[in-house]
Coordinates of C-alpha atoms in Angstrom, one line a residue:
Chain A
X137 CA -101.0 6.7 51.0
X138 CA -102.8 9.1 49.0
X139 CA -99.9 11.7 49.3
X140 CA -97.4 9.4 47.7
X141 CA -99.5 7.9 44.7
X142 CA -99.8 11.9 44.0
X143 CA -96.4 12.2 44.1
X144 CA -95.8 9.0 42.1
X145 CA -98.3 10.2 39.3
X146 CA -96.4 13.5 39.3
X147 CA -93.3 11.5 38.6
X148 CA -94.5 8.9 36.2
X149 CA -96.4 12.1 34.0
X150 CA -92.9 13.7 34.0
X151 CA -90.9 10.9 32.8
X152 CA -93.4 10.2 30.1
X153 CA -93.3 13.7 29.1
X154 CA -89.3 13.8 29.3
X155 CA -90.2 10.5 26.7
X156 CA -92.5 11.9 24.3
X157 CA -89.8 15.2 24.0
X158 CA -87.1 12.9 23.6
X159 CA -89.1 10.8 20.5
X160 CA -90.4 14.2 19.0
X161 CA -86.5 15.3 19.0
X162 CA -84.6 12.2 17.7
X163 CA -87.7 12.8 14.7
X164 CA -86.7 16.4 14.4
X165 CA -83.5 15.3 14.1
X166 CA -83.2 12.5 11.7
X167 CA -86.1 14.3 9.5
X168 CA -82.6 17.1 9.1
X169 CA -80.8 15.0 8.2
X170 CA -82.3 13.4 5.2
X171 CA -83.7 14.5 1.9
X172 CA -85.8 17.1 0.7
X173 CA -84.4 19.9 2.2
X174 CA -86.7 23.1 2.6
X175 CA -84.0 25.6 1.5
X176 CA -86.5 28.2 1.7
X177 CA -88.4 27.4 4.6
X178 CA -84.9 27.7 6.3
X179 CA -84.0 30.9 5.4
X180 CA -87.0 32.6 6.0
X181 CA -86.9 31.2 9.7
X182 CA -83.4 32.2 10.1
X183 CA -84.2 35.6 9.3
X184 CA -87.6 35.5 11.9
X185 CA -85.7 33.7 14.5
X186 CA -82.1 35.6 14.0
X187 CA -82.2 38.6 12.5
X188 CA -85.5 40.0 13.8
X189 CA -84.0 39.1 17.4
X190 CA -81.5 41.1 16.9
X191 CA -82.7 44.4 18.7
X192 CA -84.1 42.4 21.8
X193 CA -80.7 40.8 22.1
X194 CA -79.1 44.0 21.4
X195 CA -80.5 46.4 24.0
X196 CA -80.0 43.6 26.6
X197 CA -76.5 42.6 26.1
X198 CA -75.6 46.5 26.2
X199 CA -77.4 47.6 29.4
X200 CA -76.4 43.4 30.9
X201 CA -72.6 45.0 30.4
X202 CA -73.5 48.6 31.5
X203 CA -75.3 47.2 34.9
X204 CA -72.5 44.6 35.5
X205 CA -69.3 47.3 35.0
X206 CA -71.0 49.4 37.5
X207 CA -71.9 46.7 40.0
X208 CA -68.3 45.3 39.8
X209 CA -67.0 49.1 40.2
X210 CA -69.0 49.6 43.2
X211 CA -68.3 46.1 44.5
X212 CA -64.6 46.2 43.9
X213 CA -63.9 49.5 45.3
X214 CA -64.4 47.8 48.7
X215 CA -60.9 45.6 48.5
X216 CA -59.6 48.3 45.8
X217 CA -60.2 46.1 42.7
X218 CA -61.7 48.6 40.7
X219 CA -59.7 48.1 37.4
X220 CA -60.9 44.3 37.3
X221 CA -64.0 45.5 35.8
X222 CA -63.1 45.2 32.4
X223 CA -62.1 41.8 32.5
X224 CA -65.3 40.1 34.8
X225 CA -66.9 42.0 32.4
X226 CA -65.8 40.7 29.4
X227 CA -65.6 37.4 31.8
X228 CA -68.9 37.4 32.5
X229 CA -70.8 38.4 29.2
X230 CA -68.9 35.7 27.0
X231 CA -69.4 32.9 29.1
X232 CA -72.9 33.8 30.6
X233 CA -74.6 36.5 30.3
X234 CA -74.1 36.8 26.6
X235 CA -75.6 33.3 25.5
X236 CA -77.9 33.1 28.9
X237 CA -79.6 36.0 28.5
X238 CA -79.5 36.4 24.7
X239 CA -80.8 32.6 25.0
X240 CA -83.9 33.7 27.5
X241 CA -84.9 36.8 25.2
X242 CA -85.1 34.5 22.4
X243 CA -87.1 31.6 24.0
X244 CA -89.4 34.5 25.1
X245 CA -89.5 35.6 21.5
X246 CA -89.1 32.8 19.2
X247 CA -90.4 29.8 21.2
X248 CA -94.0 31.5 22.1
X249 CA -94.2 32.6 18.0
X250 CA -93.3 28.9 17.0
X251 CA -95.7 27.2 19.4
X252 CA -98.5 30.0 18.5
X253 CA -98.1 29.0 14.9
X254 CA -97.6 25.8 14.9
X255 CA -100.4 25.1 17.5
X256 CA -102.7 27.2 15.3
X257 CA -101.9 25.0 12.4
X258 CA -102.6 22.1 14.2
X259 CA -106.2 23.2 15.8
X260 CA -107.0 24.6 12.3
X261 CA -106.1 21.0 10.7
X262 CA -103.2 22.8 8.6
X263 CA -100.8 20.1 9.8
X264 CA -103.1 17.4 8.5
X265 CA -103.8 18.9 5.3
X266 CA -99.6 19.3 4.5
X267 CA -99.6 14.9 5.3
X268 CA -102.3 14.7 2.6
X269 CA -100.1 16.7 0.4
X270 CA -97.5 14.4 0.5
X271 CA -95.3 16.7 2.7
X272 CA -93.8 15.7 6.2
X273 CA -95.0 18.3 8.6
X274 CA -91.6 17.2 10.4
X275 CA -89.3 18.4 7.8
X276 CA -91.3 21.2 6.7
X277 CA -92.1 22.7 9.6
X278 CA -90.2 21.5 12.8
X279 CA -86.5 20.7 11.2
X280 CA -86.0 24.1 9.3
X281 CA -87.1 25.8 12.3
X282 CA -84.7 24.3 14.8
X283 CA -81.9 24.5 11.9
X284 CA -82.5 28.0 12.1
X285 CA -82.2 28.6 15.5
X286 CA -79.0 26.3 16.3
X287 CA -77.3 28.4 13.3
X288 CA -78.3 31.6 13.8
X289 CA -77.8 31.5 18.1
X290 CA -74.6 31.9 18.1
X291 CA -74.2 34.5 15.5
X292 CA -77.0 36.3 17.9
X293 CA -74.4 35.6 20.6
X294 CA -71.4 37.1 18.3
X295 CA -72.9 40.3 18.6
X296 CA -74.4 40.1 22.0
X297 CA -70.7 39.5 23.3
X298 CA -69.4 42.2 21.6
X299 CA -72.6 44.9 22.4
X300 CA -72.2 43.8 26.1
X301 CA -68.7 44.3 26.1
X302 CA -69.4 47.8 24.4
X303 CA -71.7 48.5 27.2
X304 CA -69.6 48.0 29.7
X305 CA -66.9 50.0 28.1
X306 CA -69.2 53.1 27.6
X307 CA -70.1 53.1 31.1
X308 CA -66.5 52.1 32.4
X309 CA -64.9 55.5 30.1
X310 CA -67.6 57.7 30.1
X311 CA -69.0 57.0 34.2
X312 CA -66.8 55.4 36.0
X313 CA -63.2 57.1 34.5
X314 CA -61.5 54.4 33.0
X315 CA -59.5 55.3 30.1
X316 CA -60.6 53.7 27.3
X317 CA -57.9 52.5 25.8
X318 CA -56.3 50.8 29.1
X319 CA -59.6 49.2 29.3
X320 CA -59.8 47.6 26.0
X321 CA -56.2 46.6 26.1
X322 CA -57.5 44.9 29.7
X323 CA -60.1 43.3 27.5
X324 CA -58.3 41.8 24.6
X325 CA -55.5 40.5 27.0
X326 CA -57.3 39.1 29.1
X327 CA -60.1 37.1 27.2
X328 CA -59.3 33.7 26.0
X329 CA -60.6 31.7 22.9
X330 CA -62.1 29.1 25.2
X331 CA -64.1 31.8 26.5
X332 CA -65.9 32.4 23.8
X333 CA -66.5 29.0 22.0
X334 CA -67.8 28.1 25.2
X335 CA -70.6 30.7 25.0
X336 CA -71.1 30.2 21.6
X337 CA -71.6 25.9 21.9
X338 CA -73.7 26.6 24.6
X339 CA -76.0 29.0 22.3
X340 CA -76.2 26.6 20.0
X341 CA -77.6 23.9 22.3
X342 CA -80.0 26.9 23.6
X343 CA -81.4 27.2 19.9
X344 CA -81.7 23.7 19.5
X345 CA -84.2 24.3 22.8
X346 CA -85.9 27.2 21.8
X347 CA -87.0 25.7 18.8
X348 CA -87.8 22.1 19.7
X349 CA -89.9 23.2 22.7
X350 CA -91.7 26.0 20.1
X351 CA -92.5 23.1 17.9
X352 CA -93.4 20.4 20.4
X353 CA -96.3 22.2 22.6
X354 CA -97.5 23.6 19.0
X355 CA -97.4 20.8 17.9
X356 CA -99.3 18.8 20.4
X357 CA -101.2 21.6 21.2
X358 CA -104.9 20.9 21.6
X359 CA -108.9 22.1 21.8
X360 CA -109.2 25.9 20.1
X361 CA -107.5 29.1 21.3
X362 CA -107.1 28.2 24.7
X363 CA -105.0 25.2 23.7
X364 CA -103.1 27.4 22.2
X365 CA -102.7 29.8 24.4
X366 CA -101.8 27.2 27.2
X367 CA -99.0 25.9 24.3
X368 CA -97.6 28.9 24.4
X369 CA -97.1 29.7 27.7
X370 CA -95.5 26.2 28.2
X371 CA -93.1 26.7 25.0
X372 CA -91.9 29.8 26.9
X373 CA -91.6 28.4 30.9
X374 CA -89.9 25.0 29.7
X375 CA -87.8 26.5 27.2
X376 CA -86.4 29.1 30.0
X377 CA -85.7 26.3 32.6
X378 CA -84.4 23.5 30.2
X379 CA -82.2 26.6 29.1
X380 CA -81.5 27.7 32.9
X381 CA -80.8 23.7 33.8
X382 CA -78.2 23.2 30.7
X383 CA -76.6 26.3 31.4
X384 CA -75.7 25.0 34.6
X385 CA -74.6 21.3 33.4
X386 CA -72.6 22.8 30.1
X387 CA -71.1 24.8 32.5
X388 CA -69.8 22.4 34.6
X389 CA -68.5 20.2 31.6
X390 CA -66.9 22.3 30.0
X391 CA -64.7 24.2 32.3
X392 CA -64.4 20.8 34.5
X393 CA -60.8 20.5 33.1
Chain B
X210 CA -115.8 -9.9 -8.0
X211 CA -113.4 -7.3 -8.3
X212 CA -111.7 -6.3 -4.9
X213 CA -112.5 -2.4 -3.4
X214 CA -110.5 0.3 -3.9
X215 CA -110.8 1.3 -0.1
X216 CA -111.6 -1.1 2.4
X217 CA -111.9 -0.9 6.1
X218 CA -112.3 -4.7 8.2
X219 CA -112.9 -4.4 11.5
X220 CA -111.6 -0.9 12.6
X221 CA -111.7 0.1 16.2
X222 CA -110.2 3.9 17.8
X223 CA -110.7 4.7 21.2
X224 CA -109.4 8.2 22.8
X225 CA -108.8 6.9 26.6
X226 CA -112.4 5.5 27.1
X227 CA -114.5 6.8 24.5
X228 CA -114.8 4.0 21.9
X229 CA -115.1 6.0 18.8
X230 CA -115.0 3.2 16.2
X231 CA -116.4 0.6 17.4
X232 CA -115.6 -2.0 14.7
X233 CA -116.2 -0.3 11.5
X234 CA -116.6 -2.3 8.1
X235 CA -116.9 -0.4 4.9
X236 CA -115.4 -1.0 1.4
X237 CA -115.6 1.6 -1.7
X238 CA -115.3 0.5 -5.2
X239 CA -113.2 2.5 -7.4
X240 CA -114.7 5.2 -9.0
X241 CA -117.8 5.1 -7.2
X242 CA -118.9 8.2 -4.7
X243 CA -119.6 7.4 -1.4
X244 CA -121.0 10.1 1.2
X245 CA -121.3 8.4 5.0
X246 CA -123.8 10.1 7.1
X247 CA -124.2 10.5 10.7
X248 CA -124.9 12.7 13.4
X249 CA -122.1 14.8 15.3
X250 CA -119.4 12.8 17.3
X251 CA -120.3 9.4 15.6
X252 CA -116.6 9.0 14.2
X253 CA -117.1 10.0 11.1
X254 CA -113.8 12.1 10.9
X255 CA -112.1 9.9 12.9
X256 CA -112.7 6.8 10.6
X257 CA -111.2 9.0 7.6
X258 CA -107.9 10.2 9.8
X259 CA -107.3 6.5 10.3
X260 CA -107.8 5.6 6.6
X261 CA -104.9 8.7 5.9
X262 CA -102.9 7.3 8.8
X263 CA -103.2 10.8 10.4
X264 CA -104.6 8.7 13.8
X265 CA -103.8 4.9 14.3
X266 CA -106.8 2.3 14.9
X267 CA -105.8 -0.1 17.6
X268 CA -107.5 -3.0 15.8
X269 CA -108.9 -3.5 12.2
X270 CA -107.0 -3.1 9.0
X271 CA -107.4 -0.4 6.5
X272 CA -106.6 -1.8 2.6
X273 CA -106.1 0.6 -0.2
X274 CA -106.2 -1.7 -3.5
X275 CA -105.9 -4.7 -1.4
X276 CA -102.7 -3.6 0.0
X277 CA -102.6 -3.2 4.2
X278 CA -101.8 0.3 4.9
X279 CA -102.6 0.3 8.6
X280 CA -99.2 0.3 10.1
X281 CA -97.9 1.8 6.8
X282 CA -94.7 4.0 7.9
X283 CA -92.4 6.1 6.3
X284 CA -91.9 6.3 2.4
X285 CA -94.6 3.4 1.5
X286 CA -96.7 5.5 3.9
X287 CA -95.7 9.0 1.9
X288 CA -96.2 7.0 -1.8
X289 CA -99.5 5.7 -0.4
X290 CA -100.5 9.3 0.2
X291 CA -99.3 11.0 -2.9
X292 CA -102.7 9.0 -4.4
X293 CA -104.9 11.3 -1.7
X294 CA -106.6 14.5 -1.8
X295 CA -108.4 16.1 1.0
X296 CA -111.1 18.7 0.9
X297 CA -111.0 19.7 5.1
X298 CA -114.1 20.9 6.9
X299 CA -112.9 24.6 7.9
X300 CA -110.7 24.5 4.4
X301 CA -107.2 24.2 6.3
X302 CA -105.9 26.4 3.9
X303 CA -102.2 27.8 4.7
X304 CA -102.4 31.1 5.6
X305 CA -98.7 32.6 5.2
X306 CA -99.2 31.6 1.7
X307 CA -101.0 33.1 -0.9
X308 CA -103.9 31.0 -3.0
X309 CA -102.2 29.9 -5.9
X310 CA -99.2 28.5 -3.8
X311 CA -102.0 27.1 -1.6
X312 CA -103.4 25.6 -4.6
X313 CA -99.9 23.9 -6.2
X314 CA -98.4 23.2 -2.9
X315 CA -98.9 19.8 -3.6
X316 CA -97.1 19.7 -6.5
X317 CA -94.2 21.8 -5.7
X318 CA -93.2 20.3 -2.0
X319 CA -94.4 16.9 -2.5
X320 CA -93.6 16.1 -6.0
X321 CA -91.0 18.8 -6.6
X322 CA -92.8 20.8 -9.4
X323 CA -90.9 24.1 -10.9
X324 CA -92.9 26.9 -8.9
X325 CA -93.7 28.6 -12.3
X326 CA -94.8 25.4 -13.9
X327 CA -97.5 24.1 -10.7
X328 CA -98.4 28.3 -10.4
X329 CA -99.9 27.5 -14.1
X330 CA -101.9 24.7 -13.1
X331 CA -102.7 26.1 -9.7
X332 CA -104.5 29.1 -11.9
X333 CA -106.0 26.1 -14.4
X334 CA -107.0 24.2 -11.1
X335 CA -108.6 27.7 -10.1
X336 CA -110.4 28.1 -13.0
X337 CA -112.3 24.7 -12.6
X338 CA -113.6 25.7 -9.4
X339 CA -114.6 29.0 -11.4
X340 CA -112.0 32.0 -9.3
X341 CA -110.5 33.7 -11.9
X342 CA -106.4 34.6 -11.6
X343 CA -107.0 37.2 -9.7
X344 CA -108.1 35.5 -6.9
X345 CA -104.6 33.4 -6.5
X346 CA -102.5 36.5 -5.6
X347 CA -104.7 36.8 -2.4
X348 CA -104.6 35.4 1.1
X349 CA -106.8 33.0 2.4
X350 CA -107.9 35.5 5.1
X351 CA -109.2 37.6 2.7
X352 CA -111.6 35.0 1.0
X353 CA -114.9 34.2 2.0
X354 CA -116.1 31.2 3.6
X355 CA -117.3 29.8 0.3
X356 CA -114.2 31.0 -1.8
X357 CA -112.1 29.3 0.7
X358 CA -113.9 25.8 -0.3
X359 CA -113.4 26.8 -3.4
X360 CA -109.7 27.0 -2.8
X361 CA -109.6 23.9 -0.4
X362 CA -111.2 21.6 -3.6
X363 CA -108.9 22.7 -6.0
X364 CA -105.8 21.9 -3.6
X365 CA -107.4 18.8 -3.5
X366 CA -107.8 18.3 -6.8
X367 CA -104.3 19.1 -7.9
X368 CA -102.3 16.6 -8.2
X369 CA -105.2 14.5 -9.7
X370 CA -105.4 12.2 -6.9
X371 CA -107.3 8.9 -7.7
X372 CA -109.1 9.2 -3.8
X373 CA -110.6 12.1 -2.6
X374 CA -112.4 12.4 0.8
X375 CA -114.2 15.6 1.4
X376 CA -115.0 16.4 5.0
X377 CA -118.3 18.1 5.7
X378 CA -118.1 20.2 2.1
X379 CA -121.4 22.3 2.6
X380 CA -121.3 23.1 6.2
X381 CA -121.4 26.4 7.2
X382 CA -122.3 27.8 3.5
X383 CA -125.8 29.1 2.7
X384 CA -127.8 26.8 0.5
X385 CA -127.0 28.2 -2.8
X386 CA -123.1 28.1 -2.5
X387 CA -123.5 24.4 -1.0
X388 CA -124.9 23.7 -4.5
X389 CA -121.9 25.2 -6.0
X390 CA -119.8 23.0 -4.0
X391 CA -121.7 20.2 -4.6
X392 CA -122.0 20.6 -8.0
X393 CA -117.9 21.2 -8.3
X394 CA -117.1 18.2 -6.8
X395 CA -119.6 16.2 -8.8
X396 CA -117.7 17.9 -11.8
X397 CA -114.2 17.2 -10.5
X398 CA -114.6 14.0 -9.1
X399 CA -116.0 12.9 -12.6
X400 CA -113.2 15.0 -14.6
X401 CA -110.7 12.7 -12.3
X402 CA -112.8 9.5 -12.3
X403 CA -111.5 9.3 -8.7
X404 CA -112.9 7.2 -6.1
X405 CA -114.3 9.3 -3.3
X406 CA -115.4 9.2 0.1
X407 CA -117.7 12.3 1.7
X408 CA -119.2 12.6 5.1
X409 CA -121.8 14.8 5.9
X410 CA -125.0 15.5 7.5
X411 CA -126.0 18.0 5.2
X412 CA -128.3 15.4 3.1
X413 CA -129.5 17.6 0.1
X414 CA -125.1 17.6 -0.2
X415 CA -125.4 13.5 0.5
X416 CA -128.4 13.4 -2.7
X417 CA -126.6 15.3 -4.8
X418 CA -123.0 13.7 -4.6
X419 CA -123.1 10.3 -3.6
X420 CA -123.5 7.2 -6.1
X421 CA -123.5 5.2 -2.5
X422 CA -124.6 5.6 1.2
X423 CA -123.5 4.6 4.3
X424 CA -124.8 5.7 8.0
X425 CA -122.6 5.5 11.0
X426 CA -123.6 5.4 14.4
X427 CA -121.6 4.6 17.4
X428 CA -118.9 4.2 15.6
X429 CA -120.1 1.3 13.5
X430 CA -121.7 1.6 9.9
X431 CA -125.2 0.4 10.5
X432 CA -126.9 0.6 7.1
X433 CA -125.2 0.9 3.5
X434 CA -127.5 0.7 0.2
X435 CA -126.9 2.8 -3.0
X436 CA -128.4 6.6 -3.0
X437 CA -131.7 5.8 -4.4
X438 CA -132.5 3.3 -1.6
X439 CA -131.8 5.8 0.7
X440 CA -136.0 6.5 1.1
X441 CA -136.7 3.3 1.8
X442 CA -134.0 1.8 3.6
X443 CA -136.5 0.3 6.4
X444 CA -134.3 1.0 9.1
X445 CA -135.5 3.2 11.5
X446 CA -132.4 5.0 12.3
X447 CA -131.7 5.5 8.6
X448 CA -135.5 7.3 8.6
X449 CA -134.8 9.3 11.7
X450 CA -132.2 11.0 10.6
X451 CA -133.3 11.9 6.9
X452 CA -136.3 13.0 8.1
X453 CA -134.1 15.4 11.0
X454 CA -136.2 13.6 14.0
X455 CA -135.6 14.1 17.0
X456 CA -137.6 11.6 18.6
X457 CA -136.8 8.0 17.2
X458 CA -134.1 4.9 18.0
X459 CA -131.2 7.7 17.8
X460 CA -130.7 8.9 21.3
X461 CA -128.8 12.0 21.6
X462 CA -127.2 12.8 25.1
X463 CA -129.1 15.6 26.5
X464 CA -130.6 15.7 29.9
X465 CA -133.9 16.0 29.7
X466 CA -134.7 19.2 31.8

């Protein structure tokens, strides 16, 4: 009997805490959509959340397409299908890799900063003070954030796509002995629009993740550093699942037809 | 008789079940300065988040010039608030901003304010609380603990709010700066004519700045007189803590070893 209340209470705190993410997002949400807008506030996250990920993104979208031409070299030399490298690479970086990975970097990144900040704002009493200044801390703090990160994901993913591809290509020409301009012209030919827009919705939703769970558990965070702290790790670890989860559903619905 | 500026009827919190406010009536005329005292964990910050809607009583009503604001939502809630100004306990300065910005925050988020326009009364504002212009190109983290005040009352002050509450304004300062403080905010709130409600335990502070007193304990207000009654209030809890007893009707929760 014992056992199954514990599981019940395990259950019941989950669906509440699916409940209170849902509220806190349909706020976010609607707080974006209506007057004042922080035009500033927004473009200073951009450039934190976008183009300061740009590196991390970067270096793993180039050695993601390095590792994966060389895998799929070694894997398809055992049925001779060596020269379908170039295309499961470019396969599997624009409608994967690319916004999976470049999504998982950035939750790392971007979710445990917001939830730090945010959560330090809110044990501090910062978030109080901006109400008694007659500013929303919903639209000045949560709604340019997740802005930012549902525009600027898949511009990360833009160049994420075309770094991995490049990784793969340097290895494939420079390693394996592919020449490189049969290899692109495998590439170009091969990849289709759908491809792509696929990867790049699928960022966006990713963003839209990152930041909400950054600003929820810094939000709610609670009692000093270690609240905090905790915040942060739970920005990070929900963010990477929820991410992990959609992936998978996204997927499914989208190349269902 | 005219009706209070601020009035609470009835006002009960609880956090799970730890009744904070336990049915708390108190009522502030305009313009008058009224300091509530009470010892640590009697609700007196709680009682003023309710009154800014920050937390939400589960009973009671809260009336700001006889209008009900306790379920006040939205834009009446945001109109009610663009009358407050808050002086918070560890200053809840932002920190990514510089002073001045700090300072006209207020006017340039909530009430739209050209930024070169509220930087001019931001360094006015400044002035009052005597830091010269120098001081509003710094960050909060390099201010001292008494500076920061300094900072914190001016941002309250800004917008020339008719209410002020100041949240434990002298603790944590040596003696001589708490005069300062005191004496600023005995200067402002005159300068403003605003209605004000302080709580402290600091009771040279509560002397020097309140017209009224009221003590809480328990979550209720328990004695209220004006501040030269104070001395002889004949009730005993009043006199124990004045006098800093710790033997009397006030029972604090230690084990006794």
């Amino acid at each position: 009997m014992n056992f199954l209340a514990q599981i019940g209470s395990v259950v019941l705190a989950l669906i509440a805490e699916v409940g209170r993410v849902s509220l806190f997002a349909k706020d976010a949400i609607l707080r974006m959509v209506m007057p004042p807008f922080y035009g500033r506030q927004l473009l200073a996250q951009m450039m934190r959340i976008g183009y300061y990920s740009l590196p991390v993104v970067g270096l793993t979208a180039f050695f993601t397409g390095g590792v994966l031409a060389l895998q799929i070299f070694i894997g398809g030399s055992r049925f001779n299908a060596e020269n379908l490298v170039s295309s499961i690479v470019a396969l599997g970086i624009t409608r994967e890799l690319g916004p999976v990975l470049a999504g998982l970097m950035v939750a790392g990144r971007v979710s445990a900063a917001i939830a730090a900040e945010l959560g330090t704002m809110r044990v501090t009493e910062q978030i109080d003070a901006l109400v008694t200044l007659s500013t929303n801390p919903f639209k000045y703090l949560v709604a340019p954030r997740i802005l930012a990160a549902v525009i600027t994901m898949p511009l990360l993913v833009v160049v994420a796509d075309t770094i991995g591809i490049m990784g793969g290509f340097i290895v494939g020409t420079e390693s394996l002995g592919f020449n490189s301009g049969a290899y692109l012209k495998n590439t170009v030919d091969f990849l289709q629009l759908a491809d792509i827009t696929s990867g790049l919705i699928k960022s966006a939703v990713f963003g839209f993740i990152i930041a909400l769970m950054g600003c929820y558990h810094g939000f709610n965070s609670r009692g000093g550093a270690q609240g905090v702290g905790r915040a942060t790790t739970n920005a990070v670890v929900s963010a990477s699942i929820l991410i992990l989860t959609t992936n998978y559903l996204m997927t499914s619905l989208l190349f269902s037809g | 008789m005219t009706r209070p500026h601020i009035e609470l009827k009835n006002v009960q919190k609880s956090f799970g079940p730890k009744h904070v406010l336990n049915g708390l009536d108190l009522s502030v005329m305009r313009g008058r300065s009224m300091v509530v005292i009470g010892g640590s964990g009697t609700g007196k910050s709680v009682m003023l988040k309710c009154i800014l809607g920050l937390l939400r009583p589960e009973s009671g009503s809260i009336y700001i010039d006889g209008d009900d604001v306790t379920g006040m939502k939205g834009r009446r809630r945001d109109e009610v608030l663009q009358h407050f100004g808050m002086l918070f306990q560890g200053g809840a300065l932002f920190d990514s901003l510089p002073v001045w910005a700090n300072v006209a925050f207020g006017l340039m988020q909530g009430k739209s304010m050209k930024r070169d326009a509220a930087r001019e009364i931001a360094i006015d504002k400044l002035a009052q609380v005597g830091l010269g212009p120098d001081v509003g190109e710094l960050y909060p983290a390099e201010l001292s603990g008494g500076m920061q005040k300094r900072v914190g009352l001016a941002r309250a002050i800004a917008d020339n709010p008719d209410i002020i509450f100041f949240d434990e304004p002298t603790t944590g300062l040596d003696p001589i700066m708490a005069d300062v403080i005191n004496n600023l905010i005995v200067d402002c709130v005159k300068r403003l004519g605003a209605t004000t409600i302080s709580i402290t335990h600091d009771m040279a502070s509560a002397r020097k700045i309140a017209d009224d007193i009221a003590m809480i304990y328990k979550g209720k207000i328990i004695w209220q007189g004006s501040a030269d009654e104070i001395d002889d209030s004949g009730n005993d809890y009043v006199e124990q803590f004045i006098n800093g007893r710790a033997d009397g009707p006030i029972e604090m929760e230690i084990l006794k070893p």
